[in-house]
PDB file of C-alpha atoms in Angstrom:
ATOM      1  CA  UNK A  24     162.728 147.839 -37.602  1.00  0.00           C
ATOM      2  CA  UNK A  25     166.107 150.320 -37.938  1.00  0.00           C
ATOM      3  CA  UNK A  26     164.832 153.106 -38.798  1.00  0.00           C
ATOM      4  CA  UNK A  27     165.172 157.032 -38.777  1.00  0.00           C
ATOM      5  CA  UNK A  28     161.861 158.917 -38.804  1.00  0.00           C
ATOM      6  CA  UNK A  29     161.769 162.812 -39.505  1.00  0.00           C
ATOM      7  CA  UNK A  30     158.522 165.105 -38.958  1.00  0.00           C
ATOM      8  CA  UNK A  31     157.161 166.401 -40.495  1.00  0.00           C
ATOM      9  CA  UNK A  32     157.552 165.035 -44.175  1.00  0.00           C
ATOM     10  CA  UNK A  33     156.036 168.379 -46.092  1.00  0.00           C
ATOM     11  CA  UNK A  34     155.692 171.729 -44.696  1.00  0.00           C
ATOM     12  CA  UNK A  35     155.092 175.254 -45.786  1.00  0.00           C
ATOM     13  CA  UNK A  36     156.155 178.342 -43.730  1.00  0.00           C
ATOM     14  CA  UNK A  37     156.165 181.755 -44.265  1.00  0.00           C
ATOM     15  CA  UNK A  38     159.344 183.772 -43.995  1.00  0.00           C
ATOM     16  CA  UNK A  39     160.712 184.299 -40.617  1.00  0.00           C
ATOM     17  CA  UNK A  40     158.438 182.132 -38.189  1.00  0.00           C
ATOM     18  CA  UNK A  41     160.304 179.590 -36.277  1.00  0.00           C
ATOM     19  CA  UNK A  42     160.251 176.168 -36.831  1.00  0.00           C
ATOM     20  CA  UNK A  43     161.387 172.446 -36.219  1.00  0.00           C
ATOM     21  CA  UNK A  44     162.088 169.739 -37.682  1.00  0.00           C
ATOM     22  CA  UNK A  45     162.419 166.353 -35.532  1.00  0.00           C
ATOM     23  CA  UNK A  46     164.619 163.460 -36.249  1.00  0.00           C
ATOM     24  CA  UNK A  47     164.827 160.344 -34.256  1.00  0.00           C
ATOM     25  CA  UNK A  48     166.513 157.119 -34.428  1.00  0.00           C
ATOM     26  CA  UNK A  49     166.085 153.965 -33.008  1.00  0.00           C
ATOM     27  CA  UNK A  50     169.458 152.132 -33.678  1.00  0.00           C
ATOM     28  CA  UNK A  51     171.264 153.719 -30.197  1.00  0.00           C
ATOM     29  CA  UNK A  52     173.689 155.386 -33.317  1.00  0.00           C
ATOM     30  CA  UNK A  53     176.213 158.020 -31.507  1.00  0.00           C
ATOM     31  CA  UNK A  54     176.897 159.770 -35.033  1.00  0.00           C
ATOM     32  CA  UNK A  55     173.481 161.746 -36.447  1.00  0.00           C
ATOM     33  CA  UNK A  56     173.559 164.689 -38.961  1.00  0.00           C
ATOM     34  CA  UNK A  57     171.653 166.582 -41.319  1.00  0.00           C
ATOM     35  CA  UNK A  58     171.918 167.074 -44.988  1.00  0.00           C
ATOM     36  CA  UNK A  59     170.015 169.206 -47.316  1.00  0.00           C
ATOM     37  CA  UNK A  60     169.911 168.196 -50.794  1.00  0.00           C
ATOM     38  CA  UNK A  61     169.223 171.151 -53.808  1.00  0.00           C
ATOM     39  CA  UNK A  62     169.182 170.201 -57.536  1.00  0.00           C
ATOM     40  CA  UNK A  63     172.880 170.435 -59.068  1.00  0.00           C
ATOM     41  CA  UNK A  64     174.307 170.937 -55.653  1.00  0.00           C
ATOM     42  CA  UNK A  65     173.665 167.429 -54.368  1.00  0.00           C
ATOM     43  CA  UNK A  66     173.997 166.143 -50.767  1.00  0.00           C
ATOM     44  CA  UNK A  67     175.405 169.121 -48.379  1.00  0.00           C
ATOM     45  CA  UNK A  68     175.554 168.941 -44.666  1.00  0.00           C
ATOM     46  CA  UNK A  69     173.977 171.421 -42.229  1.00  0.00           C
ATOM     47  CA  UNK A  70     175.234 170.013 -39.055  1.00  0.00           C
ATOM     48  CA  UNK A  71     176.590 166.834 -37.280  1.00  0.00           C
ATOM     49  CA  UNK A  72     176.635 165.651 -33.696  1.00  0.00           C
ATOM     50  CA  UNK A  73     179.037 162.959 -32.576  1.00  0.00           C
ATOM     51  CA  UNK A  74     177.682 162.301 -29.600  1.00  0.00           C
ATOM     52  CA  UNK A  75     174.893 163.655 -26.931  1.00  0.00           C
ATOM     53  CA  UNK A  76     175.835 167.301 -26.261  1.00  0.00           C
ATOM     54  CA  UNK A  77     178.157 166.942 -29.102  1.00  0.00           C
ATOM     55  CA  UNK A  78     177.138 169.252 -32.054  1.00  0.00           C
ATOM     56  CA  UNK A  79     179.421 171.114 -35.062  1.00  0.00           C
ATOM     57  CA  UNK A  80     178.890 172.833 -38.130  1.00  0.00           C
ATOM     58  CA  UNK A  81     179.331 171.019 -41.525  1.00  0.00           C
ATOM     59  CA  UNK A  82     179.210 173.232 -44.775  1.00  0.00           C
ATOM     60  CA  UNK A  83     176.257 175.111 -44.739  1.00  0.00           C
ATOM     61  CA  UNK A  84     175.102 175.675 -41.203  1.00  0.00           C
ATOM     62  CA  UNK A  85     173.724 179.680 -41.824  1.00  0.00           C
ATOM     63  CA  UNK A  86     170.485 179.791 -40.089  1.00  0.00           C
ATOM     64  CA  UNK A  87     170.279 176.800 -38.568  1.00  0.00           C
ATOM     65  CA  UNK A  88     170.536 175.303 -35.046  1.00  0.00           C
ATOM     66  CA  UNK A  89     170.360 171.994 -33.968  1.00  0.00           C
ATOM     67  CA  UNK A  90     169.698 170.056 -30.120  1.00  0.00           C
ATOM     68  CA  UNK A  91     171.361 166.992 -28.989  1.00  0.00           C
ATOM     69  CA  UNK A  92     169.577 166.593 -25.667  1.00  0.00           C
ATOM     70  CA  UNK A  93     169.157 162.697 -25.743  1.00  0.00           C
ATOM     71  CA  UNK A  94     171.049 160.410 -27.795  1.00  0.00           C
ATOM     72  CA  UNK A  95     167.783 159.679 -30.735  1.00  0.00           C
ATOM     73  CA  UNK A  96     166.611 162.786 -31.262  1.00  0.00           C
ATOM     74  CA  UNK A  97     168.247 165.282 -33.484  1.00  0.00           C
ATOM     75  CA  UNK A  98     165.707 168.445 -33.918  1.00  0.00           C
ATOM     76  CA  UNK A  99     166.986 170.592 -36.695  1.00  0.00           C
ATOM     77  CA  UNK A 100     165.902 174.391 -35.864  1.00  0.00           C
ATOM     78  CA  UNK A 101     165.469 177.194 -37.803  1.00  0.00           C
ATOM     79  CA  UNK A 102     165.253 180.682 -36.313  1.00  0.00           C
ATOM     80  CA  UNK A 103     163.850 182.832 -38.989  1.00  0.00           C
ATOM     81  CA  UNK A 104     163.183 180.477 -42.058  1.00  0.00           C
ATOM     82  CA  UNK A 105     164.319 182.475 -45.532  1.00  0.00           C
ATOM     83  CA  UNK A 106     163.112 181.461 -49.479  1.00  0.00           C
ATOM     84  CA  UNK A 107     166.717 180.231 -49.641  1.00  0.00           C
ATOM     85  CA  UNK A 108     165.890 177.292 -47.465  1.00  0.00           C
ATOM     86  CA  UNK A 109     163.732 175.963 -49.435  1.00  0.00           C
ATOM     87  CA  UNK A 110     165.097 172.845 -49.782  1.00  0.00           C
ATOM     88  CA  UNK A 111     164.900 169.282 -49.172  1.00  0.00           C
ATOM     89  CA  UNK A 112     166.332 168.075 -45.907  1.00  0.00           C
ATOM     90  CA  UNK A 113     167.448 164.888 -44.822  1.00  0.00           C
ATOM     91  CA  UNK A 114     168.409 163.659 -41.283  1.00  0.00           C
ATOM     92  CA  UNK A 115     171.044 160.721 -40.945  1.00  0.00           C
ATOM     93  CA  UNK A 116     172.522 158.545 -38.429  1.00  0.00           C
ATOM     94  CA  UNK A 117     175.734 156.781 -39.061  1.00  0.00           C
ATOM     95  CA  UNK A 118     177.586 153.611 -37.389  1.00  0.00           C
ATOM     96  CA  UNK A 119     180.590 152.162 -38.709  1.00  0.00           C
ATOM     97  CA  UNK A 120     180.717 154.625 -41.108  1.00  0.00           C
ATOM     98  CA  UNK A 121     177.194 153.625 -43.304  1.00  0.00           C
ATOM     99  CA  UNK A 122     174.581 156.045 -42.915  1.00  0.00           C
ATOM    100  CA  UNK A 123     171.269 155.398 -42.542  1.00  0.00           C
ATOM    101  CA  UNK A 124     168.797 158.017 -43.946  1.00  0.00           C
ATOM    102  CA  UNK A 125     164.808 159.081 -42.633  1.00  0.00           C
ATOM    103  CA  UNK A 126     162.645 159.864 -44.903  1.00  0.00           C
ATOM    104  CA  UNK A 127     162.989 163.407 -45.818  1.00  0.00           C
ATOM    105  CA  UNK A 128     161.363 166.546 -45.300  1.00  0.00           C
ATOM    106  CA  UNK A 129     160.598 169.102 -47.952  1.00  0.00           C
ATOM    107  CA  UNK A 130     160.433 172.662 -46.868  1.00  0.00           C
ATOM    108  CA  UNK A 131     159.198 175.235 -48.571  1.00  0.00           C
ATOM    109  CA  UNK A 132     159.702 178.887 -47.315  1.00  0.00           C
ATOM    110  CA  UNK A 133     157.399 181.831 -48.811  1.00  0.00           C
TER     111      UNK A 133
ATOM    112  CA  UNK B   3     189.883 171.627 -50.464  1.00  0.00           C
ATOM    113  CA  UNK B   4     187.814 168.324 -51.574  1.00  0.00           C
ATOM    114  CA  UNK B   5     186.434 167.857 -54.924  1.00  0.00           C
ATOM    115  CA  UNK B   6     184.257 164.554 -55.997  1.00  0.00           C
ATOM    116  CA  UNK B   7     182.897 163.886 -59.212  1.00  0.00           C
ATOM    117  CA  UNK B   8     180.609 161.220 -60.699  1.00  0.00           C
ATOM    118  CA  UNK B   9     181.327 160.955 -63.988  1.00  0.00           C
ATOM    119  CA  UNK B  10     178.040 162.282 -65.841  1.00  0.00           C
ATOM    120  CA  UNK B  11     174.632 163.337 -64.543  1.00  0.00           C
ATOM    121  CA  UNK B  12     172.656 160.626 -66.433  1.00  0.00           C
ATOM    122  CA  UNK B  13     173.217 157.807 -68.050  1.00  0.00           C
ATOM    123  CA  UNK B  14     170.729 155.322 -70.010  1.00  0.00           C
ATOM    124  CA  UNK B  15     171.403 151.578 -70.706  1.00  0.00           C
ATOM    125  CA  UNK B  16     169.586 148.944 -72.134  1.00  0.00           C
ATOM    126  CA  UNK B  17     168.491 146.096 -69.865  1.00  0.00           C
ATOM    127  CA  UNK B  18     170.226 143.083 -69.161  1.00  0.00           C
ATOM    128  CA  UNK B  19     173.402 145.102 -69.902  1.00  0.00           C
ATOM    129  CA  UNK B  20     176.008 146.119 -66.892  1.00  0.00           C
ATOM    130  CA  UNK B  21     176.227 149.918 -65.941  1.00  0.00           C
ATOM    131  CA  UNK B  22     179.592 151.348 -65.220  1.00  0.00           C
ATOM    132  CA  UNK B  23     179.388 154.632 -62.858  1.00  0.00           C
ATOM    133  CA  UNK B  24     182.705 156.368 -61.846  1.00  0.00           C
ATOM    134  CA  UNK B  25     183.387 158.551 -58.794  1.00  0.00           C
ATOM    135  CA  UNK B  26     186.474 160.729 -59.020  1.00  0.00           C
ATOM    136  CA  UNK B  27     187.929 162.755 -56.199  1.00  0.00           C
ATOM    137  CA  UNK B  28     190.929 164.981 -55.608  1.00  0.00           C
ATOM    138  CA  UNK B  29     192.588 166.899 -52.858  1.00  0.00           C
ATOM    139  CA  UNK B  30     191.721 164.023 -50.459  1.00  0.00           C
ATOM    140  CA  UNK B  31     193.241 160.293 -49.167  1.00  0.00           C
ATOM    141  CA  UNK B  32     189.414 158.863 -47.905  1.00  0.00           C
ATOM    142  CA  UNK B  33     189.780 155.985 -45.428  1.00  0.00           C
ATOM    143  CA  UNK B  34     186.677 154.420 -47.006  1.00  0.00           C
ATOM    144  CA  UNK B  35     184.140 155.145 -49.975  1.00  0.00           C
ATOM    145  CA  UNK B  36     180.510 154.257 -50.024  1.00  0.00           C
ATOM    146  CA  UNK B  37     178.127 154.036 -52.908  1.00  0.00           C
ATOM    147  CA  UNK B  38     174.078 155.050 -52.240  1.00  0.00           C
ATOM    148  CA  UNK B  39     170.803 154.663 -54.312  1.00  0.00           C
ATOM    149  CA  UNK B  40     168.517 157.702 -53.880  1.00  0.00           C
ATOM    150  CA  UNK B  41     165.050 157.150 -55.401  1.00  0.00           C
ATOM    151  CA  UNK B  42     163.408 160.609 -56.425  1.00  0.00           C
ATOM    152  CA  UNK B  43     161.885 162.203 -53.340  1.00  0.00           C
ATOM    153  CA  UNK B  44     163.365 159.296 -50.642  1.00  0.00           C
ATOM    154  CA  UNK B  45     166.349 159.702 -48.746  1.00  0.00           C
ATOM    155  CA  UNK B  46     169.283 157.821 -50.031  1.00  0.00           C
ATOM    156  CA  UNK B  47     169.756 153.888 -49.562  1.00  0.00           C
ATOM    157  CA  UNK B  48     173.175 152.447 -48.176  1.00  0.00           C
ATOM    158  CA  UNK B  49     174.859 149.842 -51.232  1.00  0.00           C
ATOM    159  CA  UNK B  50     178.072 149.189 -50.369  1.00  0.00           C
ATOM    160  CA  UNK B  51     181.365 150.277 -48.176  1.00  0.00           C
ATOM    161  CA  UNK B  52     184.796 149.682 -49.850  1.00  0.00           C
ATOM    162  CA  UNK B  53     188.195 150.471 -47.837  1.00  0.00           C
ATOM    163  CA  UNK B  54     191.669 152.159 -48.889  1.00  0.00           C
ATOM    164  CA  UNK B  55     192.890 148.813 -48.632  1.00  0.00           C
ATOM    165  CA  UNK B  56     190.012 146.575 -50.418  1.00  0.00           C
ATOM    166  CA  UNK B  57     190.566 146.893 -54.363  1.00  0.00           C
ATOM    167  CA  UNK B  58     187.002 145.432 -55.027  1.00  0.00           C
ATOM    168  CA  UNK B  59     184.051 144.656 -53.382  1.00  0.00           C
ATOM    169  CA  UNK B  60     181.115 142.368 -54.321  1.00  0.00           C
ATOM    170  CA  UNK B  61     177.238 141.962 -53.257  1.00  0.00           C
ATOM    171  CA  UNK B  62     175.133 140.302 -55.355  1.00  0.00           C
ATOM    172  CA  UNK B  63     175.233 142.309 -58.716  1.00  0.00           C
ATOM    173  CA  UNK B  64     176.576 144.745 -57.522  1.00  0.00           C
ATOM    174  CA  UNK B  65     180.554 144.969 -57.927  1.00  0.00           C
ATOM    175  CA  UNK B  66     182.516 148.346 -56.470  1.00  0.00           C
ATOM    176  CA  UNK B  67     186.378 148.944 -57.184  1.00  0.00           C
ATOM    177  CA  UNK B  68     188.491 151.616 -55.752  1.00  0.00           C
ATOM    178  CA  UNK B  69     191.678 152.273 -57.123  1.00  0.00           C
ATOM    179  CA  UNK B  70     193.633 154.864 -54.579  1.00  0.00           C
ATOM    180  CA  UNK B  71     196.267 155.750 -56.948  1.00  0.00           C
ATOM    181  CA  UNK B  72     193.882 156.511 -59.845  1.00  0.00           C
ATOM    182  CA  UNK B  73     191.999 158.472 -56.749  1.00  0.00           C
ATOM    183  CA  UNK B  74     189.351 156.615 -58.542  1.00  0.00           C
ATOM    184  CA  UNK B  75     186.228 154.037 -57.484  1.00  0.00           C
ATOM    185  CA  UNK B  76     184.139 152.272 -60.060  1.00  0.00           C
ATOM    186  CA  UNK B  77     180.330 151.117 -59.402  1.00  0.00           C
ATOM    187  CA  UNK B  78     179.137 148.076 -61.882  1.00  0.00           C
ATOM    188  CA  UNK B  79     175.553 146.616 -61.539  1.00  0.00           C
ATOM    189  CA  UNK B  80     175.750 143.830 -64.038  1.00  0.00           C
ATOM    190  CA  UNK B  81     172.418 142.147 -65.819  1.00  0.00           C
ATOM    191  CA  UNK B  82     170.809 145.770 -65.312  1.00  0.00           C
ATOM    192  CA  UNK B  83     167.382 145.567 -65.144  1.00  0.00           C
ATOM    193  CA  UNK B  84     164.505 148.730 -64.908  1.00  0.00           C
ATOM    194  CA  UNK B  85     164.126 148.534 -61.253  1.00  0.00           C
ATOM    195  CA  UNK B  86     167.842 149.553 -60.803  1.00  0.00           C
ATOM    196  CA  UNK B  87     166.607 153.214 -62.193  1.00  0.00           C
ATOM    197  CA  UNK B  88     167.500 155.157 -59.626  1.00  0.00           C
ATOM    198  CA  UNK B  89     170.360 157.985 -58.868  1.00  0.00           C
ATOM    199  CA  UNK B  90     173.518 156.689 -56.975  1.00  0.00           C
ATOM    200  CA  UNK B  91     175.820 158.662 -54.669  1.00  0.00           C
ATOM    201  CA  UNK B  92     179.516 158.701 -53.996  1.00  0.00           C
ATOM    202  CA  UNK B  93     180.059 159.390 -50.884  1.00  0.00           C
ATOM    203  CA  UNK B  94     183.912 159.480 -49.276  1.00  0.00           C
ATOM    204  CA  UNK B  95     184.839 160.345 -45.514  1.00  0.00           C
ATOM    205  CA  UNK B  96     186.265 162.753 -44.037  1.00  0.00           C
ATOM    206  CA  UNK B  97     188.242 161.717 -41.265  1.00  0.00           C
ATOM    207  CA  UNK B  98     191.677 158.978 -41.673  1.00  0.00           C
ATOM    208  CA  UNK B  99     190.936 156.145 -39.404  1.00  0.00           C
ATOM    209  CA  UNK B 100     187.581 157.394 -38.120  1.00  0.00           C
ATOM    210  CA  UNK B 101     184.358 155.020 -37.970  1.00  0.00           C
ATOM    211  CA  UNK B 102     182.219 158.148 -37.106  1.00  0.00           C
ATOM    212  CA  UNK B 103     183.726 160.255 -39.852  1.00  0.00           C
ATOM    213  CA  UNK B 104     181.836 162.835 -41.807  1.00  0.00           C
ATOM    214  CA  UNK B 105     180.845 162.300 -45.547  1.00  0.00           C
ATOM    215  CA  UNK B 106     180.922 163.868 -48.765  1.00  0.00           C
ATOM    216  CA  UNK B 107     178.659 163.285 -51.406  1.00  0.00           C
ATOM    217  CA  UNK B 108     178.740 163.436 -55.219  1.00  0.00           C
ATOM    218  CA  UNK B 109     176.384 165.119 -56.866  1.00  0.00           C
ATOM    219  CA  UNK B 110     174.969 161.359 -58.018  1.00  0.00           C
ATOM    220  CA  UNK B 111     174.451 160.026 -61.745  1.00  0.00           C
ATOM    221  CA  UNK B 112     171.102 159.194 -62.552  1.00  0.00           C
ATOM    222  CA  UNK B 113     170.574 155.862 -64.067  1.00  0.00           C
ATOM    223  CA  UNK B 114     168.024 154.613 -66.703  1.00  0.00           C
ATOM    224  CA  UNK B 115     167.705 151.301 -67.837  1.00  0.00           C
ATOM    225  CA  UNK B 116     165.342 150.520 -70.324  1.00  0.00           C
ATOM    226  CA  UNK B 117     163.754 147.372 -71.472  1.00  0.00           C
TER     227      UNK B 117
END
């Protein structure tokens, strides 16, 4: 089955300890990005990576970092997780223009 | 720079009647626009993919139009029914020509149908 899966789905961190969210696809996509989605501000997009070793910022990338070591995998990092990323995220990969979503992660940073 | 705007945050219809949604943009000349269904909490669902040069599009009951003049596309789901509750997304690229291109989203209209 096509899919994208992102780990973990729920997580609760405390300000400034690293962490990671995963993203992997199984469709051999070139195009993957990540989104996060806040109410009344709608679908924005962190990052994008056109290709393996390919990465560029989209319209919010402050205080994140992403990885693309191998062509499925799409690890969104943050350094020093703030309250104002609290958010939901959303990883996508993207052929022929249509994306194709995972599941989504909500984050929640205290 | 870019501005895209679905006509109203919510909007409730009766069942069995057809839903008209409208995504309006500015500041832009999109290749292609796509229409998504987000359920709450899920990531959103790919609909449909119209192109400049496509003036409607069709699946099932689903019909999309896209009017490049207006700078206009409409999104009809006709014989609504409650299942088709959901929010839907505008989404337009960002790159002429491009199959990779990035996308912008609308902020989405949420959609009620009741019985």
């Amino acid at each position: 089955e096509a899919q994208v899966t992102q780990n973990p789905r729920y997580l609760i961190t405390v300000t400034g300890k690293k962490l990671t969210v995963t993203c992997s696809q199984n469709m051999n996509h070139e195009y993957m990005s990540w989104y996060r989605q806040d109410p009344g501000l709608g679908l924005r997009q962190i990052y994008y990576s056109m290709n393996v070793e390919v990465t560029d910022k989209g319209d919010v990338p402050e205080g994140y970092k992403v990885s693309r070591k191998e062509k499925r995998n799409f690890p969104l990092i943050l350094e020093s997780p703030s309250p104002n990323q609290t958010s939901l995220y959303f990883c996508a990969s993207s052929w022929a223009g249509e994306a194709f979503f995972g599941q989504g992660t909500r984050l929640t940073v205290v | 720079s870019q501005k895209i705007e679905q006509n109203s945050e919510a909007l409730n219809i009766q069942e069995g009647k057809t839903a008209t949604l409208t995504c309006n943009y500015t500041n832009y000349s999109p290749a292609y626009l796509q229409w998504y269904r987000q359920d709450p909490g899920r990531g959103p669902v790919f609909l449909l993919l119209i192109r400049e040069n496509e003036k409607e599009k069709r699946k099932e009951r689903l019909k999309v139009t896209f009017d490049t003049t207006l700078k206009q596309s409409l999104f009809h789901i006709t014989a609504s029914q409650p299942a088709d509750s959901a929010t839907y997304l505008c989404a337009l690229d960002s790159v002429r020509g491009s199959t990779l291109g990035r996308l912008y989203f609308g902020r989405g209209t949420q959609l009620t149908v009741w019985p």
